[in-house]
PDB file of C-alpha atoms and ligand atoms in Angstrom:
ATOM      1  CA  UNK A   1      92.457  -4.054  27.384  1.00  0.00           C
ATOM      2  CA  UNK A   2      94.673  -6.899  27.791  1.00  0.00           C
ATOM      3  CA  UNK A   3      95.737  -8.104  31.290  1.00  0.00           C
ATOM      4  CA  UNK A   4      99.388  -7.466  30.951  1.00  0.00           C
ATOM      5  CA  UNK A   5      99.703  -7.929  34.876  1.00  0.00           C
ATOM      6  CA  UNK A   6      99.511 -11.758  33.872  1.00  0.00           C
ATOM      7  CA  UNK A   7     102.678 -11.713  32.219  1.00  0.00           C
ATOM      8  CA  UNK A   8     105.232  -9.887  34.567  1.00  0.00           C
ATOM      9  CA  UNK A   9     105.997 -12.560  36.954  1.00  0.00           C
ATOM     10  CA  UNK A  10     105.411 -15.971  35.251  1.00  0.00           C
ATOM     11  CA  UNK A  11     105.841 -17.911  31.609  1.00  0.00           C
ATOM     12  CA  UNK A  12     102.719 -17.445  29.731  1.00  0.00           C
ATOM     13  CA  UNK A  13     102.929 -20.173  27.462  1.00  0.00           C
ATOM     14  CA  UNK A  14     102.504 -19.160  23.597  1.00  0.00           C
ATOM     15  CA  UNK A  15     100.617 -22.313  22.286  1.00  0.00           C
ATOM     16  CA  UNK A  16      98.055 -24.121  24.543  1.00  0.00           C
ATOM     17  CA  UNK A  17      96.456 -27.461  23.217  1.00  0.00           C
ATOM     18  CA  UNK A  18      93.531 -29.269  25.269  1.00  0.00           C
ATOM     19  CA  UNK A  19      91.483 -32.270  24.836  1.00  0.00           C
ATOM     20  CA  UNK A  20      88.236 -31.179  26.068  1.00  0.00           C
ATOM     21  CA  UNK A  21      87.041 -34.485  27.883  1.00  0.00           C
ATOM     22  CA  UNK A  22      83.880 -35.458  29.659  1.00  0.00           C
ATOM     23  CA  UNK A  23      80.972 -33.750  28.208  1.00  0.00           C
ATOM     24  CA  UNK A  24      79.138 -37.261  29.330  1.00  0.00           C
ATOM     25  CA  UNK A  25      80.345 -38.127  32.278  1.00  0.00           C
ATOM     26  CA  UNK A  26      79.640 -35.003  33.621  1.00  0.00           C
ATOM     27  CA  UNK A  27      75.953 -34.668  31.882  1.00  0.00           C
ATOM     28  CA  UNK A  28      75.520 -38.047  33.316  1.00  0.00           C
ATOM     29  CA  UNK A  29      76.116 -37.047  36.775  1.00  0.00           C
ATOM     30  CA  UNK A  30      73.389 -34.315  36.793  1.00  0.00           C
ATOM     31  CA  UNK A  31      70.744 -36.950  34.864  1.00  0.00           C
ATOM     32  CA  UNK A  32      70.680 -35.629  32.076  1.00  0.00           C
ATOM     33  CA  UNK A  33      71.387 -36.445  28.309  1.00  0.00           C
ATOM     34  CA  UNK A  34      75.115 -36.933  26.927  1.00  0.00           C
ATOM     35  CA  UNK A  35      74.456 -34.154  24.242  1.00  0.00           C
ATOM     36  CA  UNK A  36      73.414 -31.371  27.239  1.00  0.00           C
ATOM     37  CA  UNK A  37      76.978 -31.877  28.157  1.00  0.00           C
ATOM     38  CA  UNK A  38      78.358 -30.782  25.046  1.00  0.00           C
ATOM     39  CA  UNK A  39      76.014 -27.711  24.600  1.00  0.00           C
ATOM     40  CA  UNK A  40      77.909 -26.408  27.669  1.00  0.00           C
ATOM     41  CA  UNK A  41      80.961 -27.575  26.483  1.00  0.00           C
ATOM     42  CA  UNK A  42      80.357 -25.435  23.844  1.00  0.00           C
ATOM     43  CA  UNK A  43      79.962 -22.227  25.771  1.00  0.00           C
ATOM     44  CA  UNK A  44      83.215 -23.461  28.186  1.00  0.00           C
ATOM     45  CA  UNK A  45      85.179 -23.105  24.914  1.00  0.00           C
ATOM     46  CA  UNK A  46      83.804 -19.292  23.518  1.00  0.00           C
ATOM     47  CA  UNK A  47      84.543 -18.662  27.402  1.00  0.00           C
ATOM     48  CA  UNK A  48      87.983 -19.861  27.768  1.00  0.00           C
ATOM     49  CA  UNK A  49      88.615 -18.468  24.069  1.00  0.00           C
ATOM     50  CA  UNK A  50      88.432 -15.036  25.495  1.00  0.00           C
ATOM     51  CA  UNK A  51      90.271 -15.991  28.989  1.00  0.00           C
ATOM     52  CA  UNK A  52      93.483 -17.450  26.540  1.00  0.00           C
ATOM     53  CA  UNK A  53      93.651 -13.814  24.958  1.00  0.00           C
ATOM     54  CA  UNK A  54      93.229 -12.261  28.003  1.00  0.00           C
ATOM     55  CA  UNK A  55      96.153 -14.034  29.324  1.00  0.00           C
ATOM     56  CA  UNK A  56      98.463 -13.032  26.480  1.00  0.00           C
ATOM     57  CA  UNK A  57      97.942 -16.743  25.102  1.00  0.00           C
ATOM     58  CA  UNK A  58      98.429 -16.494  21.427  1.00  0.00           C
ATOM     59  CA  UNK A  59      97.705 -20.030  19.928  1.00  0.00           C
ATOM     60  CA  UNK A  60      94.696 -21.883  21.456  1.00  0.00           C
ATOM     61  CA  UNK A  61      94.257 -25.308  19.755  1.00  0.00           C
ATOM     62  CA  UNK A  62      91.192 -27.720  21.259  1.00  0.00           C
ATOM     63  CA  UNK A  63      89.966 -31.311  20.389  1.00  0.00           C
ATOM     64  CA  UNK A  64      86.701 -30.828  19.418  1.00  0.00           C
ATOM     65  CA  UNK A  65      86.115 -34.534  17.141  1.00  0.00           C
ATOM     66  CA  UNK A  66      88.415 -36.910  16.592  1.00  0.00           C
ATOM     67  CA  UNK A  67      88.770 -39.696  13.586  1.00  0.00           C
ATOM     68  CA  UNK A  68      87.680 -42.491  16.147  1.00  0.00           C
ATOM     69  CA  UNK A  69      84.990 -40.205  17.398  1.00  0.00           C
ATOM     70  CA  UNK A  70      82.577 -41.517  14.517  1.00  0.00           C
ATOM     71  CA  UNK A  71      82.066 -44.825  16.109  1.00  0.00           C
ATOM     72  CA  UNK A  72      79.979 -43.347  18.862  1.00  0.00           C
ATOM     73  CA  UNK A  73      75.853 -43.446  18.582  1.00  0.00           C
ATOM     74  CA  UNK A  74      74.561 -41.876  15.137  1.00  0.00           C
ATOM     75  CA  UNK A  75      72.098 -39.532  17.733  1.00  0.00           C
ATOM     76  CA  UNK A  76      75.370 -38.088  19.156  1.00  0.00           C
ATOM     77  CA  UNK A  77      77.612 -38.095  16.503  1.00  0.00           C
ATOM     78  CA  UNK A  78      74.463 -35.901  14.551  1.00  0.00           C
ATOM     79  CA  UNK A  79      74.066 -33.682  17.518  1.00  0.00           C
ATOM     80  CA  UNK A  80      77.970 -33.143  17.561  1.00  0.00           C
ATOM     81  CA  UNK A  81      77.836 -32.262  13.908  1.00  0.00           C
ATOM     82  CA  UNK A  82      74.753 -29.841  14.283  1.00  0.00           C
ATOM     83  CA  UNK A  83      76.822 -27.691  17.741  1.00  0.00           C
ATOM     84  CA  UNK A  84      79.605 -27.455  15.281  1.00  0.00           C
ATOM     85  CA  UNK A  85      77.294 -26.481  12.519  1.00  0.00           C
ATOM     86  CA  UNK A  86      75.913 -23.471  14.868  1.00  0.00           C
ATOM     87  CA  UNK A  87      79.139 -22.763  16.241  1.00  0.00           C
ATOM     88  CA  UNK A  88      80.829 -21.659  12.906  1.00  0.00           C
ATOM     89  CA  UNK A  89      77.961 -19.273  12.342  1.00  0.00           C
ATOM     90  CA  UNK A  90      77.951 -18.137  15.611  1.00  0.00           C
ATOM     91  CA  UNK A  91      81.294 -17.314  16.190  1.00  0.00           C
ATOM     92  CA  UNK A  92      81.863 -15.253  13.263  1.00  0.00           C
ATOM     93  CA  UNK A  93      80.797 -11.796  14.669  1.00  0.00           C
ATOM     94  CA  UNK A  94      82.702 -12.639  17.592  1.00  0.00           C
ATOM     95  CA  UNK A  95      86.080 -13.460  16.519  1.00  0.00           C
ATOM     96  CA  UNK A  96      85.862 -10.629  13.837  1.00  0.00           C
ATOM     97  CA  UNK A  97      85.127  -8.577  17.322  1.00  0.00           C
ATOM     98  CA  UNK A  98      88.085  -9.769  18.890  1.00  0.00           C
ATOM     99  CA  UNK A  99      90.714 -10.231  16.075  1.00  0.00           C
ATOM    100  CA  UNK A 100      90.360 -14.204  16.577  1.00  0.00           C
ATOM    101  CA  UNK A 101      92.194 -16.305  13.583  1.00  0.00           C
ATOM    102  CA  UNK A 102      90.174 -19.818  13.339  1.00  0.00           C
ATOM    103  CA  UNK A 103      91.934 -22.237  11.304  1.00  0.00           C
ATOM    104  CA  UNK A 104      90.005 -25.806  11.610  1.00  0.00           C
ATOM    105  CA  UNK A 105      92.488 -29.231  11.671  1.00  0.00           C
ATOM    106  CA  UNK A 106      91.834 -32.335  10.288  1.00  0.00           C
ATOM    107  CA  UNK A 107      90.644 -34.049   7.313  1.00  0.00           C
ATOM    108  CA  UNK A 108      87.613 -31.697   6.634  1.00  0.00           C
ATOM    109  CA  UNK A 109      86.774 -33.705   2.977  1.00  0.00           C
ATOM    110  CA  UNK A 110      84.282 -35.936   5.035  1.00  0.00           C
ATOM    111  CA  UNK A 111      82.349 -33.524   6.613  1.00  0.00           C
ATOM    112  CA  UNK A 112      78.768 -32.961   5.550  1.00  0.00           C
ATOM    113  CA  UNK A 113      79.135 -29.864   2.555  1.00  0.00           C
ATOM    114  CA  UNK A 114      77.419 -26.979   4.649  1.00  0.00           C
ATOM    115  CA  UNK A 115      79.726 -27.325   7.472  1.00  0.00           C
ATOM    116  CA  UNK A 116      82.470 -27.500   5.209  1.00  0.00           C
ATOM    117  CA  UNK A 117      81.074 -24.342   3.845  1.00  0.00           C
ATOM    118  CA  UNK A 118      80.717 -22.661   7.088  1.00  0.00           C
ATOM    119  CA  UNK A 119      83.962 -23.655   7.781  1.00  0.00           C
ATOM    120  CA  UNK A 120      85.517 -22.181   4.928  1.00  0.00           C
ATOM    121  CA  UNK A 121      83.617 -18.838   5.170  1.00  0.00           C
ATOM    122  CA  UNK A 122      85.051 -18.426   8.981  1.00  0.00           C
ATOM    123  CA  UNK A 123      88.349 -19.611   7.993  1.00  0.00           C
ATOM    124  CA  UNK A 124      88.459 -16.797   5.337  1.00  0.00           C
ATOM    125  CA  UNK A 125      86.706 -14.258   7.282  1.00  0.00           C
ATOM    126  CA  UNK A 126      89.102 -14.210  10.047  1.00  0.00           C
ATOM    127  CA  UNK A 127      92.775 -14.928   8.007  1.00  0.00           C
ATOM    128  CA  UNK A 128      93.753 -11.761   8.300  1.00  0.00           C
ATOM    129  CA  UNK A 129      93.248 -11.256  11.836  1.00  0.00           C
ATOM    130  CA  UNK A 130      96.593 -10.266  13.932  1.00  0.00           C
ATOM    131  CA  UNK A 131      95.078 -11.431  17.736  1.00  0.00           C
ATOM    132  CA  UNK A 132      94.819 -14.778  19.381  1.00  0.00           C
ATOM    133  CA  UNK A 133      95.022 -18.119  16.488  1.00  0.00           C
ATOM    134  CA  UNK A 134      92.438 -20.225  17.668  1.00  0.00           C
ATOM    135  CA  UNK A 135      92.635 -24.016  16.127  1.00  0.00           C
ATOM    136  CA  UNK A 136      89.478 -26.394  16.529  1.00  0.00           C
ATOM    137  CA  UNK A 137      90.622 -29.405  15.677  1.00  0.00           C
ATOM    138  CA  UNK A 138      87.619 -31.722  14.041  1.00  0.00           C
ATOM    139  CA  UNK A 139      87.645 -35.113  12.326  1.00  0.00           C
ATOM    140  CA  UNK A 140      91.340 -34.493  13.653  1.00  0.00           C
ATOM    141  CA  UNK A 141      93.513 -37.856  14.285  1.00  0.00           C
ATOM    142  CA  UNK A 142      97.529 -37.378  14.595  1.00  0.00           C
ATOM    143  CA  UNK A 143      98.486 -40.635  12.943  1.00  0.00           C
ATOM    144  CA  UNK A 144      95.943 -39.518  10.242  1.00  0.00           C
ATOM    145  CA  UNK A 145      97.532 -36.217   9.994  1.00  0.00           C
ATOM    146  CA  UNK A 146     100.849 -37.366   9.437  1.00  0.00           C
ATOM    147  CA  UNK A 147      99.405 -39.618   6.856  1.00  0.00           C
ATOM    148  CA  UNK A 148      98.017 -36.738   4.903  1.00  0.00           C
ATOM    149  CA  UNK A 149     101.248 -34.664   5.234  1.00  0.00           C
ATOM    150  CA  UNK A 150     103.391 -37.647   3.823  1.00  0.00           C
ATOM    151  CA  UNK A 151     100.359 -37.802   1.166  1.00  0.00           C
ATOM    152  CA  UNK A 152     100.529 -33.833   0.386  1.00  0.00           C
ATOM    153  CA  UNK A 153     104.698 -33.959  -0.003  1.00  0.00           C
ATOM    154  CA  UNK A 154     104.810 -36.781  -2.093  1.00  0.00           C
ATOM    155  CA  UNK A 155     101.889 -34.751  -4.408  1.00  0.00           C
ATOM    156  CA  UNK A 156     104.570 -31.968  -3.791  1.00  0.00           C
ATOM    157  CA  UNK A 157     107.504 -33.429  -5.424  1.00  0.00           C
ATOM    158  CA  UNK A 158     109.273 -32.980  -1.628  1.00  0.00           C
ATOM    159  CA  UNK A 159     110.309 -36.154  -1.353  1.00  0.00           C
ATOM    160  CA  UNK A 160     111.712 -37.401  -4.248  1.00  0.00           C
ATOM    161  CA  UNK A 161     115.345 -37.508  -2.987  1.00  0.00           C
ATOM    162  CA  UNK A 162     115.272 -39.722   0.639  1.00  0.00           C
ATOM    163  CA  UNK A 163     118.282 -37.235   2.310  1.00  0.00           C
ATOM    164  CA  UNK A 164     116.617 -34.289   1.896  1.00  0.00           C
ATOM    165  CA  UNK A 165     113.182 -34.854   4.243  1.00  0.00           C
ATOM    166  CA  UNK A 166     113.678 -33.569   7.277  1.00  0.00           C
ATOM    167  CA  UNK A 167     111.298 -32.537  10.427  1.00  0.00           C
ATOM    168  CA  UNK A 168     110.287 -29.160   8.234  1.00  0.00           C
ATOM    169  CA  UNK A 169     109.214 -30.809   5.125  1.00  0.00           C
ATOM    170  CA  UNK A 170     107.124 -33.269   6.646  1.00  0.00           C
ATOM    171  CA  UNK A 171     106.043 -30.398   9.602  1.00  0.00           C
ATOM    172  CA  UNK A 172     105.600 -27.474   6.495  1.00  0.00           C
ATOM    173  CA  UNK A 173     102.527 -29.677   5.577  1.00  0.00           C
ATOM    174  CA  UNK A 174     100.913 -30.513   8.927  1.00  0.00           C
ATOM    175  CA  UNK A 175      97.508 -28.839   9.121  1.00  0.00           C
ATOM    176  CA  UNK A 176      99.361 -27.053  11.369  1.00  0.00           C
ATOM    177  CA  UNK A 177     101.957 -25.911   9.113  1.00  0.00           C
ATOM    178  CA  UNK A 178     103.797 -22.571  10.552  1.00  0.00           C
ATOM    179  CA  UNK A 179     102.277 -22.483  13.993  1.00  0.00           C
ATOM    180  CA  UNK A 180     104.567 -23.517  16.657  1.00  0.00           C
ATOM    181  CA  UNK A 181     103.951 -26.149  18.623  1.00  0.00           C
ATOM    182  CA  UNK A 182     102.414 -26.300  22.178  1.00  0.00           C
ATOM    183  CA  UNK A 183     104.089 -25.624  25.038  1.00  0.00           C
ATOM    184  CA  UNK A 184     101.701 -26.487  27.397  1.00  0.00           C
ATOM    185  CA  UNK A 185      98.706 -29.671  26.730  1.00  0.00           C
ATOM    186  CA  UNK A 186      95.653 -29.425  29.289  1.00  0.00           C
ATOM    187  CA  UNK A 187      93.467 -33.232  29.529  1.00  0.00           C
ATOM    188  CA  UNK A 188      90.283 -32.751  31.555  1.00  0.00           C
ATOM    189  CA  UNK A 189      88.543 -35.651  33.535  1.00  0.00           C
ATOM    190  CA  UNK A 190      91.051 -37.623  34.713  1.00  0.00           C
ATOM    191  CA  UNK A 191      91.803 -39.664  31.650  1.00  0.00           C
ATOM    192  CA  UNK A 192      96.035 -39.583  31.307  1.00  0.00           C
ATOM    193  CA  UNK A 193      96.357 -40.188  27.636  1.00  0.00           C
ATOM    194  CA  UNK A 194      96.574 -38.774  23.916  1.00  0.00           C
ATOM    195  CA  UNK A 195      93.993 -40.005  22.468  1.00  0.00           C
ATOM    196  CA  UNK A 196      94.972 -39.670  19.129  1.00  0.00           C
ATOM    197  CA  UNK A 197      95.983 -35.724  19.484  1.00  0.00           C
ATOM    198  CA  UNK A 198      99.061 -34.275  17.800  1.00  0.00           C
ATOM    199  CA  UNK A 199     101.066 -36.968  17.874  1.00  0.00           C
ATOM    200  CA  UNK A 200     103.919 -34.851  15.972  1.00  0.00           C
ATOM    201  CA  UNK A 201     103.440 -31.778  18.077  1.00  0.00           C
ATOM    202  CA  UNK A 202     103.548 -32.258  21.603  1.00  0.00           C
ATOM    203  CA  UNK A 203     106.979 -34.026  21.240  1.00  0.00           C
ATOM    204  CA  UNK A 204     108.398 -31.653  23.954  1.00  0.00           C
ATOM    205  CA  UNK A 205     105.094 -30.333  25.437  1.00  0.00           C
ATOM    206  CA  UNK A 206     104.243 -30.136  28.962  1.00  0.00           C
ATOM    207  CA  UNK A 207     101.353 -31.971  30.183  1.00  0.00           C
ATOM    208  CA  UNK A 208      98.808 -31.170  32.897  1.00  0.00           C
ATOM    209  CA  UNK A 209      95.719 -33.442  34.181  1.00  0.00           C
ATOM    210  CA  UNK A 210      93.033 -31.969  36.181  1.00  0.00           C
ATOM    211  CA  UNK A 211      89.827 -34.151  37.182  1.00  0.00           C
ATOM    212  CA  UNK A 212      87.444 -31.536  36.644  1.00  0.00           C
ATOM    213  CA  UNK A 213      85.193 -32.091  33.957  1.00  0.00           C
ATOM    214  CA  UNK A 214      85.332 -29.897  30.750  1.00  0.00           C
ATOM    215  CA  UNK A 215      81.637 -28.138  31.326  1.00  0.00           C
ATOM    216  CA  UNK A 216      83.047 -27.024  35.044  1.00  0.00           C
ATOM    217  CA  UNK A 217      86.542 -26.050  33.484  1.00  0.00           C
ATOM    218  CA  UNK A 218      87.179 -22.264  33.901  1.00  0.00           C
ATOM    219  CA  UNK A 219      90.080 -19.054  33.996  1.00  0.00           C
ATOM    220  CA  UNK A 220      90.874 -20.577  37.609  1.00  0.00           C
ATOM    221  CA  UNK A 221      91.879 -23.938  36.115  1.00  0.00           C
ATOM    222  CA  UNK A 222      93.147 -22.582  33.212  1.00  0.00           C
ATOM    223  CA  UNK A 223      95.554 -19.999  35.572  1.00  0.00           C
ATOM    224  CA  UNK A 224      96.197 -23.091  37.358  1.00  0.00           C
ATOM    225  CA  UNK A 225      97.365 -25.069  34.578  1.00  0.00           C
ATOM    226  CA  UNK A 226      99.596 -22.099  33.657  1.00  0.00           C
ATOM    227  CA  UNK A 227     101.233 -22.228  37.325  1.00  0.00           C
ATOM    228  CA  UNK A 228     102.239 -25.805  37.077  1.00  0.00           C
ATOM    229  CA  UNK A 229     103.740 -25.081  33.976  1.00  0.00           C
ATOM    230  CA  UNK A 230     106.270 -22.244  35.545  1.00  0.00           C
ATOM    231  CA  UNK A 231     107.153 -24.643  37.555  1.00  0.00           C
ATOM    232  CA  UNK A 232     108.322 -27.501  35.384  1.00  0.00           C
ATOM    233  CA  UNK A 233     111.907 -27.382  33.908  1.00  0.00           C
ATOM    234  CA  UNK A 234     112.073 -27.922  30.078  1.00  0.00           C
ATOM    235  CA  UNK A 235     115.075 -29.996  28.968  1.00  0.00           C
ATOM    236  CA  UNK A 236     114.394 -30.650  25.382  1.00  0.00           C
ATOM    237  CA  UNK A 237     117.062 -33.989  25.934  1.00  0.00           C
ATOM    238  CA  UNK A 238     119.747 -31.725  27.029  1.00  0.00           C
ATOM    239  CA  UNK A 239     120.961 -30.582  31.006  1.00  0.00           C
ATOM    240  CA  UNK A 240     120.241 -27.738  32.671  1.00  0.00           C
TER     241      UNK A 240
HETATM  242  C1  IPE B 301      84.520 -34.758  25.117  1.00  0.00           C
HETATM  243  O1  IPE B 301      83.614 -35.315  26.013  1.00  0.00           O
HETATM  244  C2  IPE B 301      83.876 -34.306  23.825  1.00  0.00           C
HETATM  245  C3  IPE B 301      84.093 -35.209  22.675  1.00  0.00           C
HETATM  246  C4  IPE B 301      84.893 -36.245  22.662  1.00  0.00           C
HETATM  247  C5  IPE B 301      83.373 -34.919  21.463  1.00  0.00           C
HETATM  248  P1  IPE B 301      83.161 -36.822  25.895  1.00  0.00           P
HETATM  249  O2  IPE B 301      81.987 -36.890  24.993  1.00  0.00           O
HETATM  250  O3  IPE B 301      84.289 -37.705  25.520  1.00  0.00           O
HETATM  251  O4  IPE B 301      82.696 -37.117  27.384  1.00  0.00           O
HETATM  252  P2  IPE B 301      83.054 -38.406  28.229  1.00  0.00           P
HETATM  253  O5  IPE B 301      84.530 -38.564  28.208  1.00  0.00           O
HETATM  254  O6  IPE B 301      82.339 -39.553  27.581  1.00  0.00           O
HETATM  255  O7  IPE B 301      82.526 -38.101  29.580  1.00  0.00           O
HETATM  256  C1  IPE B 302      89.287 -37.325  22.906  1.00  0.00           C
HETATM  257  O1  IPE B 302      88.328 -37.698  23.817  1.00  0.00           O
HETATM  258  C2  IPE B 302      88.650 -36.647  21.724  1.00  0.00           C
HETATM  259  C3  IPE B 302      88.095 -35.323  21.998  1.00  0.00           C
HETATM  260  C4  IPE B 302      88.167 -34.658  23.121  1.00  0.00           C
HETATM  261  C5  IPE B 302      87.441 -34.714  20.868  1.00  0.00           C
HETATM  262  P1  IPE B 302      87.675 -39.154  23.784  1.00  0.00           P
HETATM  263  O2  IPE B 302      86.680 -39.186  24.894  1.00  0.00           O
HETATM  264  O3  IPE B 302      87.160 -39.462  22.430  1.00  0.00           O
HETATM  265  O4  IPE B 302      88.929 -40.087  24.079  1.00  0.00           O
HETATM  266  P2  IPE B 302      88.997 -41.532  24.723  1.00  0.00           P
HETATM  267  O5  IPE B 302      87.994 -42.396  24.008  1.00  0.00           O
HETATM  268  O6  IPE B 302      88.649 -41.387  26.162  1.00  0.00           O
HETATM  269  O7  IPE B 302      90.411 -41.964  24.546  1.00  0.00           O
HETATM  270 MG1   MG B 303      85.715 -38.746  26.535  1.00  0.00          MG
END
């Protein structure tokens, strides 16, 4: 049973994006091991998965690995890989459960070949689910996403003649090709920057920065996050 109660007095916005940031930092803090944070930022995300649907959220896209994230220690990048690799299993039951679409973004040709695998079996295994589109975004970088669309029209034959590209041929072939874009971009820890993260999307997006750590991020934040954004006025350039 959803919680429609959510959605009589306020926006609930339909696409939310989030960086998921300090795993370490807030490992750290606690003494223990980079990698512990992630394990729990792992759980945080299958947690706030079902919180977004609950709220009558209906795209949830987060930054799970990014293109630049490869130049951190081999021991974490591995340990990274191998959460992911468990994840995809893991989350298959689950999302077929609760009607969960999981479409992963970002150039997935590097990955090691079983994740790829796993990736492809969830991908396929929840398509024709109808509930909340869930997007984990992994060897994602924007600039490199834009690269590949450009790549993947010119394959296309789209842009042979210069006056007909426009913002839906190079959009249509995004990796996130016919999902709209966010309304509403969550950073945790503090940081106050991209990072790399769908540089074509968030064009009109609204953005909200909370200090708390992604392990300690919960519904309260998340319902927080939501507040701040009924209270921001969207002008998309033009007056109100
Ligand atoms: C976010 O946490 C997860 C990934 C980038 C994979 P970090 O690992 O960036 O944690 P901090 O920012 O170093 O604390
Ligand atoms: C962004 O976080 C990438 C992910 C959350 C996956 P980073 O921790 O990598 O970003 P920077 O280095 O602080 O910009
Ligand atoms: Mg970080």
């Amino acid at each position: 049973m959803k919680d429609r109660n959510a959605t009589q007095d306020r926006k609930i916005p339909v696409h939310v994006a989030i960086i998921m940031d300090g795993n370490g930092r807030w490992a750290k803090r606690r003494g223990m091991p980079r990698t512990f944070g992630h394990t729990q930022g792992a759980k945080v995300v299958e947690q706030i998965l079902e919180d977004a649907d609950e709220i009558g959220i209906q795209y949830l896209t987060v930054y799970a690995f990014s293109t630049e994230n490869w130049s951190r220690p081999e021991t974490e990048v591995k340990a990274l890989m191998n959460l992911l690799r468990r994840y995809m299993k893991s989350s298959l039951a689950k999302c077929a459960k609760n009607n969960v679409r999981v479409r992963v973004i970002g150039d997935k040709s590097v990955l090691a070949e079983d994740l790829q695998e796993s990736i492809e079996v969830l991908e396929r295994e929840t398509a024709a689910n109808t509930g909340i589109g869930f997007q984990i975004a992994i060897n994602y970088g924007g600039r490199d996403e834009i690269v590949r669309a450009v790549r993947r029209a010119a394959q296309q034959g789209l842009l042979q003649d210069p006056d007909r590209i426009d913002d839906d041929v190079i959009g249509g072939c995004l990796d996130t090709a016919g999902i709209p874009d966010p309304d509403l971009l969550i950073r945790t820890c503090g940081e106050q920057r991209i990072s790399n993260f769908l540089l074509w999307q968030l064009a009109y997006s609204e953005f909200y920065f909370t200090d708390k750590a992604w392990p300690e991020f919960d519904r309260e934040e998340l319902e927080r996050a939501i507040d701040a954004f009924n209270h921001r006025e969207r002008r998309y350039g033009g007056l109100k």
